[in-house]
């Protein structure tokens, strides 16, 4: 049955309203995606016409480039170093913010401050804080009787520093999600548990955490995706080459370096699609695990 | 006026304004360069003088951000290549190889008399560093080799007289002894005054110490096929530089350098010697109470005779895609020729690249406090190229990775002859 004239007008107006966004998605998302897939099978330096090379870029990545495995290992380490503290700290912070107590407004402001800071500006401030000899971090350690730490000059410590800065930056977003989920937990469950004699920690672990499983799972996936795609903080904190040595050479740095310093755009596109495949695989596994856990409840 | 009419009028006005701006600058020659504020002022003097003489050619300047190569490639790949581009010894080959730059022989061959005069007045070392595949892709406009600034007062107090000419260089031992005599520590071991600091790229400076011990960094310097990091003489020179901080503690370590800049240390009298180029001169000269002079780099036991430095020259190039090549050439010819170079010499902000300008009274007058002007005037003759390869980006990433390990004391310079050299050589050979 054909709709009324009003219905048709509404549908046309709807299409018109959606059109700008749809155009933006096509031009700025789908076209670059398709073009990068096309480029990943080509050799292109931005000036010469792209030359079709088949799967050579992918073969080079897996068989001939030791730096890919270094970047992969560093990214995995960085993800673990970031994920565990981010989830743990944001759970704790959200738990505290969820309580009705004096001064919670000030605490909330402090907790959400990193969310509004620019990543690069923040990394510059941390470079100052983590300077080897005269940095405030080492001065503080010195007062505690601990030796200076080569935060940004030793490859191992540089990865720790990068993770610390990233955790500091990631916690507020994760906290917002977890706090929203916590506020949806029915108060009467806590009430009942309190009457049964359960303490705060017990109630948090046995009631709050299971009931915010969905939000936790989301935080988990988003943190992993952000970690695997990390670039700006590593670039600003430890330089464009992922130094010192290969200490912070993560996949994001490798991608940038190949595309915009070596002008091997096809090779960088292949790497981008490998990163996409890794993240897709990881997310699917995580979703499958989450669904299985839900069905067991 | 209803809302629809208002929107249409605003959109039209916007379009007209945009068109007006575009048409206003359409015929200007765009000039892309990177400069510190003082340098930008010197460039503006040259541009102003050119515009005074050639009011028919307008110049529009485009200042670079921190990564000029990336910016140039982005402009040019996007079809908006500036007409005149600043060219760096280490970076231009990547642009020349991709066909971004014009071979300037196109213009020089048309004016053989001018080309011959320029050739006779210039320095072959500087000119040849911009020669790629038989073409001339830029003309030099300043010599930017590095040397040693020293605090005259601190040197006099320690009774040290450094050399004044490249041909009469001091030895590594003499340099180390001076740095040790000029380093003073507090009771708790923290340095109160450093003998030596580096305001350049540390592994470039270290490579110069390697070169001053008898081996070039890359062979051949233009389109190299191998890096000489593993050569025993080069490694010894490189290690000498690393040891200044790591073993002898006469220079700030990698960690120390994070918290304070070398320029600040030298300016405040907390460092007696500083390695850097002429680009720092105006910064130090404008600082009251800092009595400084310049001397040459030291020579190792296997090096000499005389010290060498890097060419470090920057030049001016013209974009192959420029629709204003002729006007661009007129500007390049002026800035790199006798008239522009005379202005550069008088400004004191660059070391000129023509003998006539170098020997002019204006250049000496622009450096009134220096006694050892021969460090500048003889600099181009004692300059050697570092490396000219279109793969410099990749080579530099590998160098930084390997060399920083040595500079922080986690490995010896001899270790660079292993994997680092093999990786760099592979990249270099792929470009030949």
XYZ file of C-alpha atoms in Angstrom:
729
model
C 0.000 0.000 0.000
C 1.363 3.426 -0.942
C 1.839 5.871 1.895
C 0.063 9.172 2.168
C 1.472 12.390 0.710
C 2.482 13.441 4.223
C 4.312 10.148 4.741
C 6.216 10.578 1.473
C 7.161 14.131 2.401
C 8.351 12.982 5.793
C 10.397 10.191 4.230
C 11.968 12.658 1.779
C 12.737 15.103 4.590
C 14.252 12.220 6.551
C 16.500 11.291 3.643
C 17.528 14.932 3.265
C 18.409 15.169 6.934
C 20.458 11.980 6.792
C 22.163 12.875 3.510
C 24.936 15.142 4.899
C 25.971 12.560 7.479
C 25.733 9.773 4.949
C 27.882 11.766 2.529
C 30.430 12.368 5.291
C 30.535 8.649 6.088
C 31.007 7.808 2.412
C 33.684 10.441 1.758
C 35.633 10.349 5.018
C 35.167 6.743 6.116
C 34.178 4.273 3.439
C 36.217 5.764 0.598
C 39.473 5.981 2.639
C 38.855 2.455 3.920
C 38.386 1.080 0.427
C 41.299 3.122 -0.914
C 43.635 1.914 1.817
C 42.680 -1.693 1.027
C 43.406 -0.977 -2.652
C 46.739 0.657 -1.746
C 47.751 -2.258 0.457
C 48.224 -4.273 -2.754
C 50.273 -1.520 -4.373
C 53.616 0.171 -3.999
C 53.107 3.949 -3.825
C 55.360 6.838 -2.745
C 52.718 9.607 -3.186
C 54.275 10.843 -6.430
C 54.708 7.945 -8.852
C 51.538 6.119 -9.985
C 50.661 3.206 -7.652
C 52.242 -0.056 -8.881
C 50.344 -3.294 -8.292
C 52.451 -5.709 -6.222
C 49.838 -8.264 -5.161
C 50.359 -9.552 -1.632
C 54.035 -8.508 -1.578
C 53.407 -5.869 1.125
C 51.790 -8.469 3.381
C 54.527 -11.011 2.650
C 57.210 -8.421 3.448
C 55.444 -7.576 6.699
C 55.320 -11.156 7.939
C 58.467 -12.612 6.366
C 61.015 -9.807 5.883
C 60.451 -7.120 8.477
C 61.802 -7.939 11.940
C 60.490 -4.584 13.145
C 56.920 -5.823 12.667
C 57.435 -8.486 15.312
C 59.145 -5.990 17.605
C 56.153 -3.633 17.171
C 53.736 -6.506 17.720
C 55.488 -7.618 20.905
C 55.758 -4.055 22.206
C 52.071 -3.451 21.466
C 51.096 -6.649 23.282
C 53.193 -5.684 26.318
C 51.837 -2.139 26.209
C 48.259 -3.450 25.999
C 48.707 -5.647 29.065
C 50.507 -2.875 30.983
C 47.655 -0.502 30.150
C 44.615 -2.751 30.305
C 45.061 -4.288 33.738
C 45.742 -1.038 35.647
C 43.094 0.881 33.674
C 40.349 -1.614 34.516
C 41.469 -2.010 38.142
C 41.905 1.709 38.830
C 38.729 2.788 37.045
C 36.711 0.146 38.900
C 38.052 1.455 42.187
C 37.532 5.116 41.269
C 33.991 4.456 39.973
C 33.221 2.537 43.189
C 34.361 5.508 45.287
C 32.534 8.063 43.135
C 29.372 6.010 43.416
C 29.289 6.515 47.173
C 27.543 9.399 48.797
C 30.251 11.195 50.723
C 31.532 14.649 51.481
C 33.840 16.224 48.893
C 32.843 13.838 46.125
C 32.497 16.818 43.736
C 36.181 17.755 44.125
C 37.181 14.125 43.773
C 35.085 13.786 40.592
C 36.696 16.903 39.104
C 40.180 15.548 39.811
C 39.305 12.105 38.483
C 37.949 13.461 35.215
C 40.674 16.052 34.635
C 42.786 13.810 32.347
C 39.781 13.332 30.064
C 39.831 16.966 28.970
C 43.618 17.300 28.617
C 45.112 17.109 25.135
C 47.181 13.944 24.793
C 50.160 15.753 23.320
C 50.128 18.545 25.921
C 49.845 15.892 28.617
C 52.783 13.925 27.164
C 54.901 17.098 27.121
C 54.132 17.678 30.808
C 55.021 14.075 31.583
C 58.305 14.453 29.709
C 59.159 17.170 32.194
C 57.945 15.119 35.169
C 59.861 12.025 34.084
C 63.151 13.737 33.142
C 65.969 11.528 34.356
C 67.878 13.621 36.864
C 65.991 16.783 37.697
C 62.447 15.568 36.989
C 59.893 15.839 39.825
C 59.280 12.060 39.724
C 62.910 11.274 40.469
C 63.220 14.077 43.013
C 60.281 12.511 44.843
C 61.834 9.057 44.631
C 65.086 10.531 45.923
C 63.289 11.910 49.005
C 61.922 8.420 49.628
C 65.468 7.100 49.496
C 65.029 5.399 46.112
C 67.513 5.776 43.282
C 66.692 7.755 40.122
C 64.806 5.800 37.470
C 65.769 6.256 33.780
C 62.108 6.791 32.890
C 62.550 7.812 29.289
C 66.156 6.923 28.485
C 66.112 3.169 29.111
C 64.020 1.140 26.607
C 62.369 -1.010 29.307
C 61.496 1.905 31.546
C 60.273 3.934 28.565
C 57.570 1.326 27.975
C 56.588 1.510 31.651
C 56.435 5.324 31.417
C 54.333 5.193 28.257
C 51.926 2.773 29.941
C 51.712 4.933 33.072
C 50.829 8.010 31.052
C 48.275 6.077 29.005
C 46.628 4.630 32.116
C 46.395 8.146 33.581
C 44.701 9.270 30.374
C 42.417 6.207 29.983
C 41.046 5.922 33.511
C 38.456 8.771 33.367
C 36.654 7.442 30.266
C 36.521 3.924 31.700
C 35.332 5.403 34.992
C 32.451 7.255 33.305
C 31.215 4.031 31.721
C 31.586 1.977 34.888
C 30.049 4.675 37.092
C 27.001 4.887 34.796
C 26.619 1.116 34.987
C 27.050 1.126 38.777
C 24.329 3.712 39.180
C 21.960 1.290 37.447
C 22.555 -1.426 40.078
C 19.380 -1.678 42.210
C 19.943 -0.321 45.693
C 17.659 -2.963 47.270
C 20.205 -5.701 46.414
C 22.855 -3.870 48.412
C 20.294 -3.305 51.132
C 19.502 -7.009 51.351
C 23.188 -7.942 51.363
C 23.852 -5.377 54.083
C 21.102 -6.908 56.212
C 22.712 -10.308 55.616
C 25.927 -8.869 57.035
C 27.989 -8.437 53.822
C 30.727 -5.774 54.027
C 31.452 -3.087 51.433
C 34.135 -5.014 49.549
C 32.046 -8.191 49.555
C 28.996 -6.314 48.203
C 31.169 -4.643 45.539
C 32.640 -7.947 44.342
C 29.510 -10.069 44.630
C 26.799 -7.620 43.548
C 28.215 -4.599 41.717
C 30.869 -6.294 39.564
C 28.625 -9.125 38.210
C 25.860 -6.635 37.431
C 28.133 -4.296 35.462
C 29.650 -7.137 33.437
C 28.424 -5.609 30.154
C 30.031 -2.247 30.868
C 33.218 -3.952 32.029
C 33.338 -5.924 28.817
C 32.923 -2.702 26.817
C 35.712 -0.994 28.785
C 37.896 -4.023 28.193
C 37.403 -3.952 24.410
C 37.745 -0.167 24.090
C 40.945 -0.134 26.166
C 42.460 -2.896 24.031
C 41.502 -1.072 20.820
C 42.962 2.211 22.111
C 46.151 0.468 23.192
C 46.678 -1.290 19.877
C 46.057 1.970 18.020
C 48.205 4.061 20.394
C 50.252 6.650 18.574
C 50.017 10.252 19.775
C 51.212 9.705 23.335
C 54.137 7.540 22.154
C 55.065 10.109 19.502
C 54.990 13.030 21.922
C 56.605 11.201 24.845
C 59.408 9.234 23.217
C 59.769 10.558 19.661
C 58.780 9.614 16.147
C 61.008 6.540 15.949
C 59.591 4.662 18.932
C 62.753 5.072 20.996
C 64.878 4.797 22.935
C 66.118 2.098 20.581
C 62.933 0.101 19.933
C 61.600 0.488 23.500
C 58.289 2.113 22.513
C 58.146 1.037 18.875
C 54.444 0.138 18.803
C 52.247 -0.604 15.764
C 50.905 2.984 15.595
C 54.448 4.390 15.388
C 55.392 1.814 12.759
C 52.348 2.777 10.687
C 53.103 6.503 10.884
C 56.788 5.987 10.193
C 56.226 3.938 7.050
C 53.459 6.163 5.701
C 54.687 9.647 6.520
C 58.445 9.397 7.017
C 59.406 6.669 4.539
C 56.532 7.385 2.111
C 55.758 3.699 1.630
C 52.035 4.246 1.678
C 51.101 0.824 0.293
C 53.159 -0.957 2.925
C 51.638 1.189 5.680
C 48.149 0.411 4.354
C 48.899 -3.316 4.535
C 50.005 -2.829 8.135
C 46.796 -0.906 8.881
C 44.715 -3.826 7.619
C 46.737 -6.305 9.653
C 46.095 -4.155 12.750
C 42.401 -4.126 11.828
C 42.375 -7.927 11.476
C 44.102 -8.354 14.859
C 41.574 -6.087 16.560
C 38.618 -7.693 14.823
C 39.796 -11.160 15.842
C 40.408 -10.049 19.400
C 36.998 -8.350 19.675
C 35.176 -11.382 18.273
C 36.886 -13.688 20.770
C 36.093 -11.295 23.598
C 32.431 -11.024 22.535
C 32.162 -14.798 22.300
C 33.656 -15.206 25.773
C 31.321 -12.530 27.169
C 28.241 -14.183 25.648
C 29.280 -17.583 26.976
C 29.774 -16.123 30.445
C 26.348 -14.439 30.297
C 24.626 -17.670 29.354
C 26.275 -19.365 32.327
C 24.737 -16.861 34.722
C 15.174 39.551 5.152
C 13.946 36.010 5.703
C 16.145 33.228 6.989
C 16.658 31.615 3.579
C 17.756 34.882 1.959
C 20.082 35.603 4.853
C 21.736 32.193 4.455
C 22.140 32.648 0.685
C 23.635 36.128 1.118
C 26.068 34.902 3.770
C 27.163 31.956 1.606
C 27.701 34.215 -1.402
C 29.691 36.709 0.636
C 31.848 33.871 1.913
C 32.506 32.606 -1.601
C 33.427 36.068 -2.814
C 35.785 36.582 0.073
C 37.462 33.227 -0.607
C 37.775 34.028 -4.303
C 39.148 37.445 -3.528
C 41.868 35.987 -1.295
C 42.807 33.361 -3.850
C 43.000 35.763 -6.769
C 44.996 38.212 -4.650
C 47.834 35.696 -4.156
C 47.573 33.748 -7.377
C 50.503 35.406 -9.093
C 52.860 35.460 -6.067
C 55.882 33.193 -5.942
C 55.505 31.053 -2.827
C 58.680 30.541 -0.802
C 58.801 27.700 1.737
C 61.474 27.756 4.431
C 62.166 26.870 8.043
C 63.693 29.512 10.261
C 64.135 30.679 13.796
C 62.624 34.139 14.352
C 65.976 35.920 13.831
C 66.614 33.953 10.644
C 63.143 34.747 9.367
C 63.925 38.441 9.784
C 67.118 38.081 7.718
C 65.194 36.281 5.013
C 62.617 39.020 5.017
C 65.375 41.560 4.371
C 66.404 39.620 1.281
C 62.797 39.317 0.138
C 62.207 43.046 0.717
C 65.319 43.989 -1.229
C 64.326 41.659 -4.066
C 60.841 43.149 -4.182
C 62.310 46.630 -4.247
C 64.382 45.709 -7.289
C 61.748 43.540 -8.942
C 58.340 44.975 -8.078
C 56.868 42.838 -10.872
C 57.517 39.618 -8.885
C 55.734 39.178 -5.582
C 56.947 36.706 -2.951
C 54.632 35.004 -0.468
C 56.391 33.212 2.395
C 55.371 29.865 3.876
C 57.044 28.991 7.170
C 57.730 25.347 7.969
C 56.756 23.512 11.114
C 59.136 21.160 12.938
C 59.280 18.568 10.126
C 59.953 20.444 6.864
C 60.421 17.355 4.691
C 57.074 15.948 5.694
C 55.448 19.309 5.084
C 57.045 19.735 1.658
C 56.031 16.255 0.574
C 52.486 16.800 1.821
C 52.216 20.108 -0.074
C 53.705 18.662 -3.247
C 51.792 15.356 -3.168
C 48.626 17.396 -2.690
C 49.376 19.458 -5.808
C 50.204 22.664 -3.890
C 53.983 22.581 -4.090
C 55.549 25.945 -3.148
C 57.459 27.519 -6.044
C 60.716 27.976 -4.122
C 61.723 25.418 -1.497
C 64.469 25.458 1.064
C 66.667 22.401 0.463
C 68.694 20.554 3.089
C 71.852 18.613 2.283
C 70.466 15.477 3.936
C 66.904 15.745 2.659
C 66.813 17.136 -0.868
C 67.779 13.864 -2.599
C 64.440 12.282 -1.640
C 62.662 15.163 -3.392
C 65.001 15.229 -6.396
C 64.632 11.477 -6.830
C 60.832 11.744 -6.834
C 60.896 14.415 -9.529
C 59.652 17.154 -7.179
C 62.539 19.552 -7.923
C 63.665 21.227 -11.141
C 67.190 20.604 -12.410
C 68.539 24.161 -12.184
C 70.900 23.554 -15.100
C 67.827 24.488 -17.146
C 68.436 28.105 -16.070
C 72.218 28.053 -15.550
C 72.838 26.726 -19.071
C 70.809 29.612 -20.444
C 73.063 32.139 -18.691
C 76.576 30.704 -19.099
C 78.378 33.913 -18.072
C 76.446 34.191 -14.829
C 76.899 30.454 -14.170
C 80.669 30.768 -14.673
C 80.887 33.764 -12.304
C 78.829 31.942 -9.680
C 81.017 28.891 -10.042
C 84.230 30.849 -9.638
C 82.911 32.754 -6.618
C 81.367 29.712 -4.867
C 82.695 26.643 -3.094
C 82.696 23.367 -4.989
C 81.984 21.358 -1.806
C 78.753 23.241 -1.124
C 77.589 23.326 -4.716
C 78.316 19.647 -5.360
C 76.361 18.500 -2.334
C 73.207 19.512 -4.237
C 74.253 17.595 -7.336
C 72.111 14.523 -7.849
C 72.156 12.195 -10.857
C 74.148 14.704 -12.865
C 71.667 17.524 -12.176
C 71.916 20.594 -9.925
C 68.779 20.509 -7.789
C 69.487 23.452 -5.489
C 71.945 26.312 -5.184
C 73.571 26.774 -1.772
C 72.532 29.861 0.211
C 74.302 29.362 3.566
C 77.071 27.284 5.066
C 75.813 25.551 8.225
C 78.749 23.409 9.259
C 79.204 22.938 13.005
C 82.136 24.070 15.142
C 82.860 24.756 18.816
C 81.672 27.884 20.630
C 83.710 28.561 23.746
C 83.408 30.859 26.743
C 86.454 33.123 26.514
C 86.476 34.051 30.169
C 86.365 30.446 31.382
C 89.099 29.475 28.924
C 91.345 32.335 30.049
C 90.822 31.439 33.697
C 91.879 27.841 32.924
C 94.826 29.044 30.811
C 93.643 27.243 27.661
C 94.260 28.629 24.177
C 92.190 26.795 21.577
C 93.172 26.715 17.892
C 91.879 29.374 15.542
C 92.044 27.599 12.183
C 90.782 24.302 10.814
C 94.282 23.491 9.542
C 95.767 23.803 13.058
C 93.294 21.656 14.927
C 93.780 20.379 18.454
C 93.991 16.672 19.270
C 91.377 14.553 21.042
C 93.669 14.497 24.104
C 93.993 18.273 24.201
C 90.244 18.661 23.783
C 89.548 16.157 26.582
C 92.092 17.810 28.871
C 90.421 21.177 28.270
C 86.967 19.731 28.935
C 88.223 18.114 32.142
C 89.852 21.312 33.330
C 86.605 23.185 32.674
C 84.274 20.714 34.407
C 83.510 21.451 38.046
C 81.308 19.371 40.327
C 79.593 20.071 43.644
C 80.422 18.126 46.748
C 77.645 15.639 45.983
C 79.042 14.941 42.511
C 76.541 17.029 40.546
C 78.133 19.113 37.801
C 78.174 22.833 38.522
C 79.899 23.588 35.238
C 80.254 21.318 32.213
C 83.345 21.301 30.031
C 81.380 20.487 26.900
C 77.752 20.409 25.735
C 76.160 19.563 22.418
C 73.437 21.719 20.856
C 73.313 19.689 17.638
C 72.002 16.161 17.021
C 74.223 14.053 19.319
C 74.782 11.143 16.941
C 75.580 13.554 14.101
C 78.178 15.224 16.335
C 79.522 11.817 17.344
C 79.826 10.935 13.659
C 81.845 14.119 13.096
C 84.273 12.973 15.791
C 84.423 9.670 13.872
C 85.106 11.560 10.642
C 87.821 13.558 12.382
C 89.545 10.281 13.175
C 90.190 9.547 9.541
C 87.089 7.947 7.974
C 84.117 9.342 6.150
C 80.699 8.439 7.591
C 79.240 7.022 4.373
C 81.029 5.818 1.241
C 80.705 7.389 -1.207
C 79.017 10.392 0.447
C 76.660 10.912 -2.493
C 74.453 7.874 -3.250
C 76.360 5.815 -0.659
C 76.450 2.042 -0.712
C 77.815 1.519 2.793
C 78.079 3.135 6.216
C 81.515 3.069 7.845
C 80.205 2.640 11.382
C 82.231 -0.539 11.791
C 85.509 1.009 10.636
C 87.905 0.920 13.596
C 88.948 4.568 13.144
C 85.380 5.811 12.851
C 84.287 3.732 15.846
C 87.181 5.068 17.954
C 86.209 8.672 17.170
C 82.548 7.955 17.865
C 83.456 6.246 21.134
C 85.609 9.220 22.145
C 82.559 11.462 21.815
C 80.320 9.029 23.763
C 82.935 8.733 26.516
C 82.934 12.481 27.131
C 79.586 11.960 28.876
C 79.609 8.264 29.795
C 83.176 7.762 31.089
C 84.788 11.138 31.680
C 81.603 12.956 32.821
C 82.744 16.205 31.219
C 79.486 16.445 29.227
C 75.842 15.954 30.252
C 74.528 12.413 29.861
C 71.438 11.504 27.823
C 69.416 11.822 31.036
C 70.944 15.182 31.996
C 70.066 16.574 28.574
C 66.366 15.961 29.161
C 66.060 18.630 31.776
C 68.170 21.498 30.466
C 69.084 22.698 26.998
C 72.685 22.978 25.885
C 72.123 26.581 24.769
C 70.876 27.538 28.231
C 73.904 25.937 29.858
C 76.299 27.788 27.572
C 74.450 31.086 27.744
C 74.419 31.033 31.522
C 78.138 30.225 31.719
C 77.488 26.697 33.059
C 79.138 25.103 30.028
C 82.527 26.145 28.664
C 82.258 24.643 25.160
C 79.289 23.989 22.904
C 79.055 22.218 19.566
C 76.620 23.898 17.211
C 76.309 25.856 14.007
C 76.154 29.500 13.044
C 72.379 29.437 13.524
C 73.069 29.889 17.273
C 75.325 32.908 16.843
C 72.648 35.569 17.169
C 71.275 33.827 20.256
C 74.625 34.056 22.035
C 75.699 37.413 20.601
C 72.541 39.059 21.859
C 73.220 37.885 25.397
C 74.849 40.507 27.593
C 77.780 39.330 29.611
C 78.523 36.232 27.512
C 82.030 36.637 26.140
C 82.469 33.906 23.584
C 84.491 32.953 20.549
C 84.602 30.026 18.140
C 87.120 27.276 17.517
C 87.364 24.088 15.477
C 86.567 20.453 16.202
C 89.407 18.241 17.505
C 91.248 15.655 15.416
C 91.807 12.037 16.497
C 95.081 10.080 16.308
C 94.154 8.608 12.906
C 92.678 11.822 11.510
C 94.022 15.032 9.996
C 95.784 16.924 8.715
C 93.417 19.600 9.882
C 89.915 19.199 11.186
C 86.799 18.709 9.108
C 83.153 19.457 9.697
C 79.948 18.746 7.832
C 78.809 20.790 4.869
C 75.423 21.252 6.503
C 74.486 23.658 3.769
C 70.972 24.677 2.947
C 70.069 25.772 -0.549
C 67.157 26.986 -2.595
C 65.330 24.773 -5.064
C 62.429 25.264 -7.469
C 59.442 22.943 -7.667
C 59.059 21.014 -10.913
C 55.310 21.660 -10.806
C 55.711 25.421 -10.395
C 53.757 27.467 -12.945
C 56.035 30.421 -12.099
C 59.442 28.878 -12.751
C 60.918 31.959 -14.388
C 59.933 34.299 -11.539
C 61.067 31.673 -9.024
C 64.451 31.481 -10.750
C 64.846 35.244 -10.571
C 64.374 35.065 -6.805
C 66.669 32.051 -6.356
C 69.300 33.743 -8.515
C 69.092 36.876 -6.372
C 69.184 35.104 -2.988
C 72.043 32.746 -3.893
C 73.913 35.256 -6.041
C 76.289 38.090 -5.115
C 73.576 40.620 -4.196
C 71.586 38.381 -1.887
C 74.728 36.911 -0.372
C 76.053 40.379 0.413
C 72.869 41.085 2.381
C 73.225 37.737 4.164
C 76.847 38.558 5.023
C 75.951 41.962 6.430
C 73.056 40.602 8.421
C 75.383 38.304 10.367
C 72.670 35.706 10.605
C 74.107 33.244 8.063
C 77.547 32.338 6.792
C 77.417 33.187 3.077
C 78.411 30.753 0.337
C 80.262 33.077 -2.021
C 83.872 34.092 -1.444
C 83.110 37.705 -2.354
C 80.522 37.922 0.430
C 82.617 35.904 2.890
C 85.599 38.238 2.459
C 83.495 41.402 2.503
C 83.963 43.951 5.304
C 80.230 43.615 5.987
C 80.609 39.999 7.111
C 83.467 40.808 9.509
C 81.565 43.838 10.794
C 78.573 41.628 11.527
C 80.709 39.551 13.941
C 82.503 42.308 15.847
C 83.391 40.325 18.973
C 84.890 37.293 17.233
C 88.667 37.086 16.948
C 88.666 33.791 15.082
C 86.590 34.562 11.989
C 88.705 32.080 9.978
C 86.603 29.312 11.556
C 83.769 30.624 9.379
C 85.628 31.895 6.347
C 87.651 28.689 5.979
C 84.745 26.465 7.029
C 83.406 25.567 3.571
C 86.857 24.395 2.429
C 87.044 22.034 5.403
C 83.537 20.653 5.016
C 82.672 17.126 4.017
C 79.266 15.766 3.039
C 77.516 13.525 5.535
C 75.271 11.486 3.266
C 73.115 12.238 0.250
C 70.594 9.465 -0.300
C 66.881 9.449 -1.115
C 66.439 6.906 1.697
C 67.742 9.216 4.418
C 64.534 8.858 6.476
C 65.040 5.117 6.853
C 68.779 5.418 7.397
C 68.261 8.053 10.071
C 65.751 5.894 11.958
C 68.264 3.014 12.005
C 71.111 5.334 13.008
C 69.146 6.853 15.860
C 68.248 3.415 17.155
C 71.806 2.078 17.100
C 73.727 5.216 18.021
C 71.628 6.215 21.019
C 72.459 2.870 22.582
C 76.142 3.769 22.376
C 75.605 7.345 23.538
C 73.835 6.247 26.705
C 76.638 3.802 27.448
C 74.697 0.554 26.916
C 76.969 -0.599 24.077
C 80.302 0.272 22.498
C 80.720 2.092 19.205
C 82.340 -1.022 17.765
C 78.981 -2.793 18.105
C 77.553 -0.466 15.430
C 79.553 -2.444 12.891
C 77.193 -5.382 13.379
C 73.449 -5.425 12.819
C 73.068 -1.633 12.583
C 75.599 -1.405 9.747
C 74.121 -4.418 7.971
C 70.592 -2.945 8.148
C 71.735 0.486 6.932
C 73.811 -0.997 4.105
C 70.779 -2.980 2.936
C 68.670 0.197 2.790
C 71.438 2.123 0.993
C 71.972 -0.558 -1.635
C 68.265 -0.742 -2.365
C 68.443 2.934 -3.396
C 71.376 2.509 -5.816
